[in-house]
PDB file of C-alpha atoms in Angstrom:
ATOM      1  CA  MET A 496     -12.201  12.251  -7.048  1.00 45.00           C
ATOM      2  CA  THR A 497     -12.490  15.950  -6.283  1.00 50.00           C
ATOM      3  CA  GLN A 498      -9.800  18.593  -6.038  1.00 61.00           C
ATOM      4  CA  LEU A 499      -9.952  18.342  -2.213  1.00 68.00           C
ATOM      5  CA  ASP A 500      -9.882  14.521  -2.038  1.00 73.00           C
ATOM      6  CA  PRO A 501      -6.660  13.108  -3.524  1.00 78.00           C
ATOM      7  CA  PHE A 502      -7.897   9.495  -3.153  1.00 80.00           C
ATOM      8  CA  GLU A 503      -9.814   7.516  -5.729  1.00 80.00           C
ATOM      9  CA  PRO A 504     -13.121   6.086  -4.454  1.00 83.00           C
ATOM     10  CA  GLY A 505     -13.117   2.576  -3.000  1.00 86.00           C
ATOM     11  CA  SER A 506     -10.262   0.436  -1.728  1.00 90.00           C
ATOM     12  CA  HIS A 507      -8.061  -2.364  -3.062  1.00 91.00           C
ATOM     13  CA  VAL A 508      -6.929  -5.577  -1.325  1.00 95.00           C
ATOM     14  CA  PHE A 509      -3.648  -7.289  -2.244  1.00 95.00           C
ATOM     15  CA  THR A 510      -1.959 -10.428  -0.878  1.00 97.00           C
ATOM     16  CA  GLY A 511       1.725 -11.113  -1.383  1.00 97.00           C
ATOM     17  CA  VAL A 512       5.273 -10.982  -0.032  1.00 98.00           C
ATOM     18  CA  VAL A 513       6.938  -7.856   1.387  1.00 98.00           C
ATOM     19  CA  LYS A 514       9.927  -6.901  -0.774  1.00 98.00           C
ATOM     20  CA  SER A 515      10.946  -3.825   1.253  1.00 97.00           C
ATOM     21  CA  TRP A 516       9.556  -1.709   4.119  1.00 96.00           C
ATOM     22  CA  THR A 517      10.830   1.669   5.379  1.00 94.00           C
ATOM     23  CA  GLU A 518       9.344   4.459   7.501  1.00 92.00           C
ATOM     24  CA  ARG A 519       7.763   6.055   4.436  1.00 92.00           C
ATOM     25  CA  THR A 520       7.257   3.433   1.721  1.00 94.00           C
ATOM     26  CA  ALA A 521       7.069  -0.293   1.092  1.00 96.00           C
ATOM     27  CA  GLU A 522       6.960  -2.672  -1.845  1.00 97.00           C
ATOM     28  CA  LEU A 523       4.743  -5.742  -2.051  1.00 97.00           C
ATOM     29  CA  VAL A 524       5.025  -8.443  -4.726  1.00 98.00           C
ATOM     30  CA  THR A 525       1.492  -9.757  -5.160  1.00 97.00           C
ATOM     31  CA  ASP A 526       0.558 -13.373  -5.854  1.00 96.00           C
ATOM     32  CA  SER A 527       0.006 -12.411  -9.490  1.00 96.00           C
ATOM     33  CA  GLY A 528       3.527 -10.919  -9.720  1.00 96.00           C
ATOM     34  CA  LEU A 529       2.512  -7.251  -9.585  1.00 95.00           C
ATOM     35  CA  LEU A 530       4.869  -4.936  -7.667  1.00 96.00           C
ATOM     36  CA  ILE A 531       2.882  -2.457  -5.551  1.00 93.00           C
ATOM     37  CA  THR A 532       4.616   0.581  -3.993  1.00 91.00           C
ATOM     38  CA  PHE A 533       2.691   2.235  -1.155  1.00 90.00           C
ATOM     39  CA  SER A 534       2.985   4.707   1.721  1.00 88.00           C
ATOM     40  CA  THR A 535       3.603   3.227   5.197  1.00 91.00           C
ATOM     41  CA  GLN A 536       3.574   6.342   7.376  1.00 88.00           C
ATOM     42  CA  ASN A 537       2.020   5.722  10.819  1.00 89.00           C
ATOM     43  CA  HIS A 538       1.985   1.928  10.370  1.00 92.00           C
ATOM     44  CA  ALA A 539       4.062  -0.692  12.156  1.00 93.00           C
ATOM     45  CA  PRO A 540       6.638  -2.367   9.891  1.00 93.00           C
ATOM     46  CA  SER A 541       6.109  -5.817   8.426  1.00 95.00           C
ATOM     47  CA  PRO A 542       9.158  -8.075   8.007  1.00 96.00           C
ATOM     48  CA  VAL A 543      10.763  -8.320   4.569  1.00 97.00           C
ATOM     49  CA  GLY A 544       9.881 -11.713   3.083  1.00 98.00           C
ATOM     50  CA  GLY A 545       6.724 -11.919   5.190  1.00 97.00           C
ATOM     51  CA  ARG A 546       3.407 -12.781   3.594  1.00 97.00           C
ATOM     52  CA  ILE A 547       0.668 -10.203   4.220  1.00 97.00           C
ATOM     53  CA  THR A 548      -2.687  -8.983   2.968  1.00 96.00           C
ATOM     54  CA  VAL A 549      -3.100  -5.222   2.674  1.00 95.00           C
ATOM     55  CA  SER A 550      -6.118  -2.995   2.179  1.00 95.00           C
ATOM     56  CA  MET A 551      -5.316   0.306   0.456  1.00 91.00           C
ATOM     57  CA  ARG A 552      -6.809   3.386  -1.124  1.00 87.00           C
ATOM     58  CA  LYS A 553      -5.173   4.689  -4.280  1.00 81.00           C
ATOM     59  CA  PHE A 554      -3.897   8.227  -4.617  1.00 76.00           C
ATOM     60  CA  LYS A 555      -1.734   9.442  -7.398  1.00 66.00           C
ATOM     61  CA  PRO A 556       0.885   8.109  -7.828  1.00 61.00           C
ATOM     62  CA  HIS A 557       0.894   5.698  -4.838  1.00 67.00           C
ATOM     63  CA  TYR A 558      -1.371   3.735  -2.521  1.00 75.00           C
ATOM     64  CA  ALA A 559      -2.072   4.664   1.119  1.00 75.00           C
ATOM     65  CA  LEU A 560      -2.191   1.754   3.549  1.00 84.00           C
ATOM     66  CA  ILE A 561      -5.457   1.237   5.468  1.00 86.00           C
ATOM     67  CA  ALA A 562      -4.781  -2.086   7.208  1.00 89.00           C
ATOM     68  CA  VAL A 563      -2.356  -5.045   7.290  1.00 91.00           C
ATOM     69  CA  THR A 564      -3.448  -8.588   8.045  1.00 88.00           C
ATOM     70  CA  SER A 565      -0.721 -11.145   8.756  1.00 80.00           C
TER      71      SER A 565
END
């Protein structure tokens, strides 16, 4: 990670249930029980309670969403 790139290298994939979803952030409870908070700007909302798989890149202190697979 350089000063100009706020993202850590690589991406992460999580599968779980949507706990909340707003215009700016969402929370996902993963199958292992981990609560992930991430940015949702410029992405269509997923229904609360829906099961999804997300691909994300980590930036401090949150994740940025790359793709959602229902």
